[in-house]
């Protein structure tokens, strides 16, 4: 990472949507306190304020505990009035649009939140004179890799996986269209499966399934997945806001390399047993590769009816290769991930135990 980079967002107004979520809480934490593993990003401006959009009904207490320089705005990205309130009294702000939905109750929510909600937030940012918007996307607009050695990069074509992938593709297209018609600079960040503290119950369930010998391994388990520890993602988001030349571009942000599913499960097992004194079953729920293929067909059928089933959708991806190259972000942003799977899972498990989730 270039030594000359200073943690100066050129504004004291930092705005985060989806702030009460898993990534959102950790990211707001880093905006206030810095990233200790990255010296150049370790000392944020002491006068910066972070304005957080929190969905009605979500608990903002974790955010409030971080600092008295955090302002909470309650609202939904689907509500233009709430989006306008978020930017009231600001000019030249930097927006980090993290809000989105991955596992909805119904398919329509993918498009209402990921596409229309993003459009409304950026329209409000443009009307308020925001300087830059860093928008969180996903690997799903590009789908799955054709083989285990293939890697997505910034030039990979769209081939969205299911409705979530299509909604994120349409979101990216909308962001680019809004950039052409507005003054707000935009940067798109594609993040894969991420992990780390503040995790929701579905991620803790995955750790419990590994401990209890119920983690599904579909096929031989050597399919590869890019993953991103939360602090690596936070680094990418911050750099995307700081780099003058990042406007209008998209970057993949992930750990240094992809991991096989076997490696993920083996690593969690070893840490649980040797470092956290957890009784581990040392078993796997082994399923043939066709199990994911059948789940994909069932998933497509369910979604065609407008419904959504989280466990079937997750199973449909379990034998897929979903891996990316971070070379583009490394070259253009100075991105350098500092945490890999073992240390990241160690921190995740420690957080779960400290918060009585394991």
mmCIF file of C-alpha atoms in Angstrom:
data_model
loop_
_atom_site.group_PDB
_atom_site.id
_atom_site.type_symbol
_atom_site.label_atom_id
_atom_site.label_comp_id
_atom_site.label_asym_id
_atom_site.label_seq_id
_atom_site.Cartn_x
_atom_site.Cartn_y
_atom_site.Cartn_z
ATOM 1 C CA UNK A 1 0.000 0.000 0.000
ATOM 2 C CA UNK A 2 1.478 3.418 -0.902
ATOM 3 C CA UNK A 3 3.020 5.176 2.085
ATOM 4 C CA UNK A 4 1.723 8.569 0.984
ATOM 5 C CA UNK A 5 -1.922 7.578 1.444
ATOM 6 C CA UNK A 6 -3.532 9.529 4.264
ATOM 7 C CA UNK A 7 -6.838 8.633 5.888
ATOM 8 C CA UNK A 8 -8.518 11.856 4.772
ATOM 9 C CA UNK A 9 -11.988 11.540 3.231
ATOM 10 C CA UNK A 10 -12.032 15.297 2.456
ATOM 11 C CA UNK A 11 -15.204 15.632 4.516
ATOM 12 C CA UNK A 12 -16.330 15.181 8.092
ATOM 13 C CA UNK A 13 -19.667 13.749 6.896
ATOM 14 C CA UNK A 14 -19.496 9.980 6.371
ATOM 15 C CA UNK A 15 -22.764 8.193 5.646
ATOM 16 C CA UNK A 16 -23.363 4.446 5.946
ATOM 17 C CA UNK A 17 -26.495 2.542 4.938
ATOM 18 C CA UNK A 18 -27.106 -0.935 6.316
ATOM 19 C CA UNK A 19 -25.123 0.190 9.349
ATOM 20 C CA UNK A 20 -26.794 -2.143 11.855
ATOM 21 C CA UNK A 21 -25.918 -5.234 9.806
ATOM 22 C CA UNK A 22 -23.015 -7.639 10.156
ATOM 23 C CA UNK A 23 -20.611 -5.762 7.879
ATOM 24 C CA UNK A 24 -22.122 -2.379 8.716
ATOM 25 C CA UNK A 25 -21.319 -2.426 12.440
ATOM 26 C CA UNK A 26 -17.722 -3.475 11.868
ATOM 27 C CA UNK A 27 -17.275 -0.930 9.099
ATOM 28 C CA UNK A 28 -18.608 1.944 11.222
ATOM 29 C CA UNK A 29 -16.213 0.770 13.943
ATOM 30 C CA UNK A 30 -13.276 1.088 11.522
ATOM 31 C CA UNK A 31 -14.391 4.527 10.326
ATOM 32 C CA UNK A 32 -14.346 5.747 13.942
ATOM 33 C CA UNK A 33 -11.355 3.841 15.304
ATOM 34 C CA UNK A 34 -9.340 2.894 12.203
ATOM 35 C CA UNK A 35 -8.000 -0.419 10.946
ATOM 36 C CA UNK A 36 -5.237 -1.567 13.338
ATOM 37 C CA UNK A 37 -3.829 -4.121 10.885
ATOM 38 C CA UNK A 38 -3.271 -1.439 8.210
ATOM 39 C CA UNK A 39 -0.955 1.328 9.482
ATOM 40 C CA UNK A 40 -1.975 3.789 6.765
ATOM 41 C CA UNK A 41 -5.630 3.436 7.762
ATOM 42 C CA UNK A 42 -5.138 3.162 11.510
ATOM 43 C CA UNK A 43 -5.747 6.789 12.507
ATOM 44 C CA UNK A 44 -9.013 8.240 11.193
ATOM 45 C CA UNK A 45 -9.808 11.977 11.457
ATOM 46 C CA UNK A 46 -10.894 12.706 15.048
ATOM 47 C CA UNK A 47 -13.646 15.103 13.944
ATOM 48 C CA UNK A 48 -15.385 12.815 11.432
ATOM 49 C CA UNK A 49 -19.019 11.987 12.130
ATOM 50 C CA UNK A 50 -20.720 8.851 10.844
ATOM 51 C CA UNK A 51 -24.412 9.087 10.019
ATOM 52 C CA UNK A 52 -26.001 5.636 9.962
ATOM 53 C CA UNK A 53 -29.202 4.563 8.259
ATOM 54 C CA UNK A 54 -30.836 1.880 10.398
ATOM 55 C CA UNK A 55 -33.911 -0.056 9.353
ATOM 56 C CA UNK A 56 -36.929 0.481 11.648
ATOM 57 C CA UNK A 57 -36.989 -2.350 14.155
ATOM 58 C CA UNK A 58 -33.239 -3.020 13.970
ATOM 59 C CA UNK A 59 -31.272 -2.586 17.193
ATOM 60 C CA UNK A 60 -28.784 0.316 16.949
ATOM 61 C CA UNK A 61 -27.246 -0.283 20.392
ATOM 62 C CA UNK A 62 -24.044 -1.842 18.995
ATOM 63 C CA UNK A 63 -23.519 1.299 16.921
ATOM 64 C CA UNK A 64 -24.267 3.666 19.806
ATOM 65 C CA UNK A 65 -21.684 1.903 21.980
ATOM 66 C CA UNK A 66 -18.931 2.634 19.457
ATOM 67 C CA UNK A 67 -18.800 6.414 19.773
ATOM 68 C CA UNK A 68 -20.731 9.618 20.465
ATOM 69 C CA UNK A 69 -19.773 10.705 16.932
ATOM 70 C CA UNK A 70 -22.361 8.365 15.433
ATOM 71 C CA UNK A 71 -25.774 9.696 14.415
ATOM 72 C CA UNK A 72 -28.655 7.288 13.863
ATOM 73 C CA UNK A 73 -31.260 7.931 11.180
ATOM 74 C CA UNK A 74 -34.117 5.434 11.164
ATOM 75 C CA UNK A 75 -35.479 4.607 7.742
ATOM 76 C CA UNK A 76 -35.755 2.267 4.780
ATOM 77 C CA UNK A 77 -33.839 2.675 1.501
ATOM 78 C CA UNK A 78 -37.145 2.114 -0.296
ATOM 79 C CA UNK A 79 -38.500 5.346 1.212
ATOM 80 C CA UNK A 80 -37.395 8.506 -0.667
ATOM 81 C CA UNK A 81 -38.173 10.669 2.373
ATOM 82 C CA UNK A 82 -35.901 8.564 4.591
ATOM 83 C CA UNK A 83 -33.124 8.773 1.991
ATOM 84 C CA UNK A 84 -33.482 12.558 1.888
ATOM 85 C CA UNK A 85 -33.316 12.763 5.724
ATOM 86 C CA UNK A 86 -30.107 10.795 5.660
ATOM 87 C CA UNK A 87 -28.323 13.601 3.795
ATOM 88 C CA UNK A 88 -29.951 16.592 5.497
ATOM 89 C CA UNK A 89 -27.401 19.278 6.383
ATOM 90 C CA UNK A 90 -24.544 17.626 4.505
ATOM 91 C CA UNK A 91 -22.563 18.629 1.433
ATOM 92 C CA UNK A 92 -19.568 16.912 -0.083
ATOM 93 C CA UNK A 93 -20.232 13.804 1.994
ATOM 94 C CA UNK A 94 -18.940 10.297 1.290
ATOM 95 C CA UNK A 95 -21.583 7.591 1.149
ATOM 96 C CA UNK A 96 -20.913 3.935 1.831
ATOM 97 C CA UNK A 97 -23.983 2.105 0.568
ATOM 98 C CA UNK A 98 -23.851 -1.303 2.247
ATOM 99 C CA UNK A 99 -27.576 -1.927 2.656
ATOM 100 C CA UNK A 100 -28.961 -4.853 0.694
ATOM 101 C CA UNK A 101 -30.823 -8.103 1.109
ATOM 102 C CA UNK A 102 -29.365 -11.574 0.527
ATOM 103 C CA UNK A 103 -32.022 -13.890 1.958
ATOM 104 C CA UNK A 104 -35.475 -12.293 1.583
ATOM 105 C CA UNK A 105 -38.940 -13.535 2.391
ATOM 106 C CA UNK A 106 -40.007 -13.090 -1.234
ATOM 107 C CA UNK A 107 -38.179 -12.579 -4.516
ATOM 108 C CA UNK A 108 -39.615 -9.096 -5.129
ATOM 109 C CA UNK A 109 -37.588 -7.802 -2.185
ATOM 110 C CA UNK A 110 -34.355 -8.408 -4.129
ATOM 111 C CA UNK A 111 -35.402 -5.782 -6.649
ATOM 112 C CA UNK A 112 -37.190 -3.425 -4.260
ATOM 113 C CA UNK A 113 -34.157 -3.165 -1.957
ATOM 114 C CA UNK A 114 -31.070 -3.974 -4.024
ATOM 115 C CA UNK A 115 -32.089 -2.102 -7.175
ATOM 116 C CA UNK A 116 -34.776 0.483 -6.400
ATOM 117 C CA UNK A 117 -33.411 1.187 -2.920
ATOM 118 C CA UNK A 118 -29.916 1.804 -4.278
ATOM 119 C CA UNK A 119 -31.313 4.129 -6.918
ATOM 120 C CA UNK A 120 -33.199 6.151 -4.304
ATOM 121 C CA UNK A 121 -30.165 6.456 -2.024
ATOM 122 C CA UNK A 122 -27.945 7.656 -4.880
ATOM 123 C CA UNK A 123 -30.575 10.106 -6.103
ATOM 124 C CA UNK A 124 -30.689 11.588 -2.589
ATOM 125 C CA UNK A 125 -26.888 11.681 -2.459
ATOM 126 C CA UNK A 126 -26.769 13.519 -5.770
ATOM 127 C CA UNK A 127 -29.430 16.028 -4.679
ATOM 128 C CA UNK A 128 -27.478 16.732 -1.475
ATOM 129 C CA UNK A 129 -24.177 17.303 -3.275
ATOM 130 C CA UNK A 130 -22.390 14.215 -2.007
ATOM 131 C CA UNK A 131 -18.889 13.788 -3.400
ATOM 132 C CA UNK A 132 -18.536 10.013 -3.735
ATOM 133 C CA UNK A 133 -20.591 6.871 -3.212
ATOM 134 C CA UNK A 134 -18.940 3.501 -2.593
ATOM 135 C CA UNK A 135 -21.551 0.843 -3.339
ATOM 136 C CA UNK A 136 -21.375 -2.745 -2.096
ATOM 137 C CA UNK A 137 -22.122 -5.392 -4.710
ATOM 138 C CA UNK A 138 -21.453 -9.148 -4.792
ATOM 139 C CA UNK A 139 -19.883 -12.000 -6.695
ATOM 140 C CA UNK A 140 -23.357 -13.133 -7.777
ATOM 141 C CA UNK A 141 -23.716 -10.864 -10.869
ATOM 142 C CA UNK A 142 -20.946 -12.952 -12.429
ATOM 143 C CA UNK A 143 -22.364 -16.281 -11.286
ATOM 144 C CA UNK A 144 -20.036 -19.258 -10.875
ATOM 145 C CA UNK A 145 -16.661 -20.149 -12.352
ATOM 146 C CA UNK A 146 -16.635 -22.800 -15.092
ATOM 147 C CA UNK A 147 -13.738 -24.653 -13.395
ATOM 148 C CA UNK A 148 -11.564 -24.618 -10.289
ATOM 149 C CA UNK A 149 -8.719 -22.644 -11.847
ATOM 150 C CA UNK A 150 -10.853 -19.869 -13.349
ATOM 151 C CA UNK A 151 -10.993 -16.505 -11.547
ATOM 152 C CA UNK A 152 -13.382 -13.600 -11.977
ATOM 153 C CA UNK A 153 -11.813 -10.211 -12.583
ATOM 154 C CA UNK A 154 -13.039 -6.715 -13.396
ATOM 155 C CA UNK A 155 -13.587 -7.676 -17.045
ATOM 156 C CA UNK A 156 -15.667 -10.794 -16.384
ATOM 157 C CA UNK A 157 -19.061 -10.681 -18.135
ATOM 158 C CA UNK A 158 -22.369 -10.741 -16.319
ATOM 159 C CA UNK A 159 -23.853 -14.185 -15.819
ATOM 160 C CA UNK A 160 -26.010 -13.719 -12.716
ATOM 161 C CA UNK A 161 -26.824 -16.529 -10.330
ATOM 162 C CA UNK A 162 -30.549 -16.610 -9.601
ATOM 163 C CA UNK A 163 -32.569 -13.523 -8.640
ATOM 164 C CA UNK A 164 -30.071 -12.259 -6.099
ATOM 165 C CA UNK A 165 -27.375 -12.146 -8.769
ATOM 166 C CA UNK A 166 -29.729 -10.536 -11.256
ATOM 167 C CA UNK A 167 -30.760 -7.872 -8.731
ATOM 168 C CA UNK A 168 -27.120 -7.020 -8.040
ATOM 169 C CA UNK A 169 -26.394 -6.906 -11.782
ATOM 170 C CA UNK A 170 -29.283 -4.482 -12.299
ATOM 171 C CA UNK A 171 -28.055 -2.496 -9.314
ATOM 172 C CA UNK A 172 -24.587 -2.144 -10.850
ATOM 173 C CA UNK A 173 -26.131 -1.046 -14.151
ATOM 174 C CA UNK A 174 -28.283 1.517 -12.314
ATOM 175 C CA UNK A 175 -25.237 2.879 -10.461
ATOM 176 C CA UNK A 176 -23.395 3.396 -13.737
ATOM 177 C CA UNK A 177 -26.414 5.084 -15.333
ATOM 178 C CA UNK A 178 -26.801 7.413 -12.354
ATOM 179 C CA UNK A 179 -23.110 8.294 -12.557
ATOM 180 C CA UNK A 180 -23.527 9.381 -16.165
ATOM 181 C CA UNK A 181 -26.462 11.644 -15.301
ATOM 182 C CA UNK A 182 -25.280 12.939 -11.901
ATOM 183 C CA UNK A 183 -22.272 14.504 -10.228
ATOM 184 C CA UNK A 184 -21.667 11.947 -7.469
ATOM 185 C CA UNK A 185 -18.594 9.829 -8.108
ATOM 186 C CA UNK A 186 -19.287 6.110 -7.787
ATOM 187 C CA UNK A 187 -17.188 3.035 -7.050
ATOM 188 C CA UNK A 188 -18.551 -0.516 -7.017
ATOM 189 C CA UNK A 189 -17.104 -3.144 -4.669
ATOM 190 C CA UNK A 190 -17.757 -6.831 -5.295
ATOM 191 C CA UNK A 191 -17.441 -8.848 -2.135
ATOM 192 C CA UNK A 192 -17.754 -12.655 -1.856
ATOM 193 C CA UNK A 193 -18.798 -14.754 1.131
ATOM 194 C CA UNK A 194 -17.553 -12.798 4.155
ATOM 195 C CA UNK A 195 -16.912 -13.781 7.750
ATOM 196 C CA UNK A 196 -15.915 -12.199 11.044
ATOM 197 C CA UNK A 197 -17.270 -10.720 14.301
ATOM 198 C CA UNK A 198 -20.840 -9.410 14.649
ATOM 199 C CA UNK A 199 -21.967 -12.368 12.555
ATOM 200 C CA UNK A 200 -25.659 -13.250 12.274
ATOM 201 C CA UNK A 201 -27.162 -16.543 13.494
ATOM 202 C CA UNK A 202 -26.841 -18.194 10.064
ATOM 203 C CA UNK A 203 -23.024 -17.937 10.208
ATOM 204 C CA UNK A 204 -22.888 -19.151 13.798
ATOM 205 C CA UNK A 205 -25.074 -22.087 12.747
ATOM 206 C CA UNK A 206 -22.440 -22.954 10.129
ATOM 207 C CA UNK A 207 -19.751 -23.069 12.832
ATOM 208 C CA UNK A 208 -21.984 -25.217 15.072
ATOM 209 C CA UNK A 209 -22.658 -27.624 12.204
ATOM 210 C CA UNK A 210 -18.916 -28.054 11.698
ATOM 211 C CA UNK A 211 -18.400 -28.674 15.416
ATOM 212 C CA UNK A 212 -21.250 -31.180 15.576
ATOM 213 C CA UNK A 213 -20.232 -33.106 12.456
ATOM 214 C CA UNK A 214 -23.174 -31.908 10.354
ATOM 215 C CA UNK A 215 -21.405 -29.578 7.928
ATOM 216 C CA UNK A 216 -22.379 -30.560 4.373
ATOM 217 C CA UNK A 217 -19.577 -31.368 1.964
ATOM 218 C CA UNK A 218 -21.098 -31.676 -1.493
ATOM 219 C CA UNK A 219 -18.980 -33.595 -3.979
ATOM 220 C CA UNK A 220 -15.297 -33.988 -3.104
ATOM 221 C CA UNK A 221 -15.137 -30.684 -1.199
ATOM 222 C CA UNK A 222 -12.310 -29.346 -3.344
ATOM 223 C CA UNK A 223 -14.414 -26.708 -5.060
ATOM 224 C CA UNK A 224 -12.952 -23.263 -4.399
ATOM 225 C CA UNK A 225 -14.545 -20.211 -2.792
ATOM 226 C CA UNK A 226 -13.203 -16.718 -2.412
ATOM 227 C CA UNK A 227 -13.957 -15.364 1.050
ATOM 228 C CA UNK A 228 -13.380 -11.987 2.666
ATOM 229 C CA UNK A 229 -12.629 -11.381 6.313
ATOM 230 C CA UNK A 230 -14.568 -8.300 7.450
ATOM 231 C CA UNK A 231 -11.498 -6.125 7.997
ATOM 232 C CA UNK A 232 -10.262 -6.906 4.487
ATOM 233 C CA UNK A 233 -13.613 -5.748 3.118
ATOM 234 C CA UNK A 234 -13.469 -2.638 5.294
ATOM 235 C CA UNK A 235 -10.029 -1.861 3.930
ATOM 236 C CA UNK A 236 -11.319 -2.148 0.363
ATOM 237 C CA UNK A 237 -14.312 0.101 1.087
ATOM 238 C CA UNK A 238 -12.125 2.766 2.674
ATOM 239 C CA UNK A 239 -9.580 2.710 -0.142
ATOM 240 C CA UNK A 240 -12.354 3.001 -2.708
ATOM 241 C CA UNK A 241 -13.426 6.230 -1.023
ATOM 242 C CA UNK A 242 -9.889 7.609 -0.761
ATOM 243 C CA UNK A 243 -8.474 6.904 -4.215
ATOM 244 C CA UNK A 244 -9.118 9.789 -6.656
ATOM 245 C CA UNK A 245 -8.878 7.514 -9.705
ATOM 246 C CA UNK A 246 -11.373 4.924 -8.469
ATOM 247 C CA UNK A 247 -14.425 6.800 -9.808
ATOM 248 C CA UNK A 248 -16.571 4.804 -12.277
ATOM 249 C CA UNK A 249 -14.718 1.544 -11.576
ATOM 250 C CA UNK A 250 -15.537 -1.826 -10.018
ATOM 251 C CA UNK A 251 -13.171 -3.863 -7.838
ATOM 252 C CA UNK A 252 -13.133 -7.342 -6.362
ATOM 253 C CA UNK A 253 -12.245 -7.375 -2.641
ATOM 254 C CA UNK A 254 -11.444 -10.694 -0.971
ATOM 255 C CA UNK A 255 -8.788 -12.556 0.990
ATOM 256 C CA UNK A 256 -5.442 -13.172 -0.691
ATOM 257 C CA UNK A 257 -6.547 -16.487 -2.223
ATOM 258 C CA UNK A 258 -9.608 -18.720 -2.491
ATOM 259 C CA UNK A 259 -10.092 -21.703 -0.178
ATOM 260 C CA UNK A 260 -11.530 -25.151 -0.766
ATOM 261 C CA UNK A 261 -14.585 -26.126 1.242
ATOM 262 C CA UNK A 262 -12.512 -28.891 2.842
ATOM 263 C CA UNK A 263 -9.965 -26.290 3.977
ATOM 264 C CA UNK A 264 -12.658 -24.090 5.488
ATOM 265 C CA UNK A 265 -14.188 -26.936 7.486
ATOM 266 C CA UNK A 266 -10.799 -28.362 8.541
ATOM 267 C CA UNK A 267 -9.637 -24.947 9.753
ATOM 268 C CA UNK A 268 -12.743 -24.293 11.858
ATOM 269 C CA UNK A 269 -12.582 -27.807 13.334
ATOM 270 C CA UNK A 270 -8.935 -27.444 14.304
ATOM 271 C CA UNK A 271 -9.412 -24.042 15.915
ATOM 272 C CA UNK A 272 -12.512 -25.081 17.852
ATOM 273 C CA UNK A 273 -10.753 -28.118 19.280
ATOM 274 C CA UNK A 274 -7.171 -26.977 19.860
ATOM 275 C CA UNK A 275 -7.640 -23.317 20.807
ATOM 276 C CA UNK A 276 -11.170 -23.073 22.214
ATOM 277 C CA UNK A 277 -11.589 -26.444 23.951
ATOM 278 C CA UNK A 278 -14.741 -27.320 22.042
ATOM 279 C CA UNK A 279 -15.701 -30.973 21.632
ATOM 280 C CA UNK A 280 -15.603 -31.642 17.877
ATOM 281 C CA UNK A 281 -17.309 -34.613 16.213
ATOM 282 C CA UNK A 282 -14.823 -34.872 13.312
ATOM 283 C CA UNK A 283 -17.523 -35.894 10.883
ATOM 284 C CA UNK A 284 -18.979 -34.519 7.666
ATOM 285 C CA UNK A 285 -22.402 -34.725 6.107
ATOM 286 C CA UNK A 286 -21.179 -35.963 2.741
ATOM 287 C CA UNK A 287 -23.508 -35.541 -0.221
ATOM 288 C CA UNK A 288 -22.981 -36.315 -3.907
ATOM 289 C CA UNK A 289 -22.448 -33.364 -6.229
ATOM 290 C CA UNK A 290 -25.859 -33.923 -7.752
ATOM 291 C CA UNK A 291 -27.430 -32.819 -4.439
ATOM 292 C CA UNK A 292 -26.500 -29.208 -5.221
ATOM 293 C CA UNK A 293 -27.636 -29.574 -8.804
ATOM 294 C CA UNK A 294 -31.047 -30.826 -7.690
ATOM 295 C CA UNK A 295 -31.238 -28.049 -5.087
ATOM 296 C CA UNK A 296 -30.525 -25.521 -7.836
ATOM 297 C CA UNK A 297 -33.472 -26.802 -9.877
ATOM 298 C CA UNK A 298 -35.749 -26.730 -6.828
ATOM 299 C CA UNK A 299 -34.478 -23.256 -5.920
ATOM 300 C CA UNK A 300 -35.229 -21.986 -9.421
ATOM 301 C CA UNK A 301 -38.740 -23.440 -9.241
ATOM 302 C CA UNK A 302 -39.449 -21.877 -5.845
ATOM 303 C CA UNK A 303 -38.140 -18.479 -6.962
ATOM 304 C CA UNK A 304 -40.191 -18.632 -10.164
ATOM 305 C CA UNK A 305 -43.256 -18.630 -7.890
ATOM 306 C CA UNK A 306 -41.983 -15.514 -6.121
ATOM 307 C CA UNK A 307 -40.936 -17.352 -2.944
ATOM 308 C CA UNK A 308 -37.508 -17.994 -1.447
ATOM 309 C CA UNK A 309 -36.034 -20.796 0.688
ATOM 310 C CA UNK A 310 -32.680 -19.931 2.268
ATOM 311 C CA UNK A 311 -31.404 -23.450 3.046
ATOM 312 C CA UNK A 312 -32.204 -24.786 -0.427
ATOM 313 C CA UNK A 313 -30.514 -21.775 -2.011
ATOM 314 C CA UNK A 314 -27.366 -22.217 0.101
ATOM 315 C CA UNK A 315 -27.261 -25.951 -0.702
ATOM 316 C CA UNK A 316 -27.475 -25.147 -4.415
ATOM 317 C CA UNK A 317 -24.140 -23.283 -4.172
ATOM 318 C CA UNK A 318 -22.253 -25.820 -2.052
ATOM 319 C CA UNK A 319 -20.550 -27.602 -4.973
ATOM 320 C CA UNK A 320 -19.866 -24.459 -7.015
ATOM 321 C CA UNK A 321 -16.583 -22.683 -7.701
ATOM 322 C CA UNK A 322 -16.927 -18.978 -6.913
ATOM 323 C CA UNK A 323 -13.492 -17.409 -6.939
ATOM 324 C CA UNK A 324 -12.034 -14.049 -7.916
ATOM 325 C CA UNK A 325 -8.727 -12.289 -8.493
ATOM 326 C CA UNK A 326 -7.889 -9.232 -6.362
ATOM 327 C CA UNK A 327 -5.158 -8.061 -8.729
ATOM 328 C CA UNK A 328 -7.261 -5.165 -9.991
ATOM 329 C CA UNK A 329 -7.860 -3.774 -6.499
ATOM 330 C CA UNK A 330 -4.244 -4.395 -5.560
ATOM 331 C CA UNK A 331 -2.967 -2.382 -8.536
ATOM 332 C CA UNK A 332 -5.517 0.456 -8.549
ATOM 333 C CA UNK A 333 -6.330 0.886 -4.853
ATOM 334 C CA UNK A 334 -3.228 -0.408 -3.130
ATOM 335 C CA UNK A 335 -5.416 -3.085 -1.546
ATOM 336 C CA UNK A 336 -3.461 -5.625 0.523
ATOM 337 C CA UNK A 337 -5.510 -8.062 2.630
ATOM 338 C CA UNK A 338 -3.972 -8.548 6.060
ATOM 339 C CA UNK A 339 -6.097 -11.376 7.485
ATOM 340 C CA UNK A 340 -6.406 -14.883 6.038
ATOM 341 C CA UNK A 341 -8.702 -17.794 6.851
ATOM 342 C CA UNK A 342 -7.085 -19.167 10.012
ATOM 343 C CA UNK A 343 -6.708 -15.835 11.820
ATOM 344 C CA UNK A 344 -10.076 -14.623 10.556
ATOM 345 C CA UNK A 345 -11.879 -17.714 11.806
ATOM 346 C CA UNK A 346 -9.959 -17.508 15.080
ATOM 347 C CA UNK A 347 -11.312 -13.982 15.617
ATOM 348 C CA UNK A 348 -14.800 -15.062 14.538
ATOM 349 C CA UNK A 349 -14.914 -17.990 16.960
ATOM 350 C CA UNK A 350 -13.538 -15.862 19.796
ATOM 351 C CA UNK A 351 -16.276 -13.275 19.218
ATOM 352 C CA UNK A 352 -18.948 -15.999 19.189
ATOM 353 C CA UNK A 353 -17.714 -17.438 22.475
ATOM 354 C CA UNK A 354 -17.390 -14.024 24.139
ATOM 355 C CA UNK A 355 -20.971 -13.280 23.056
ATOM 356 C CA UNK A 356 -22.228 -16.704 24.163
ATOM 357 C CA UNK A 357 -23.168 -17.845 20.684
ATOM 358 C CA UNK A 358 -20.979 -20.978 20.818
#
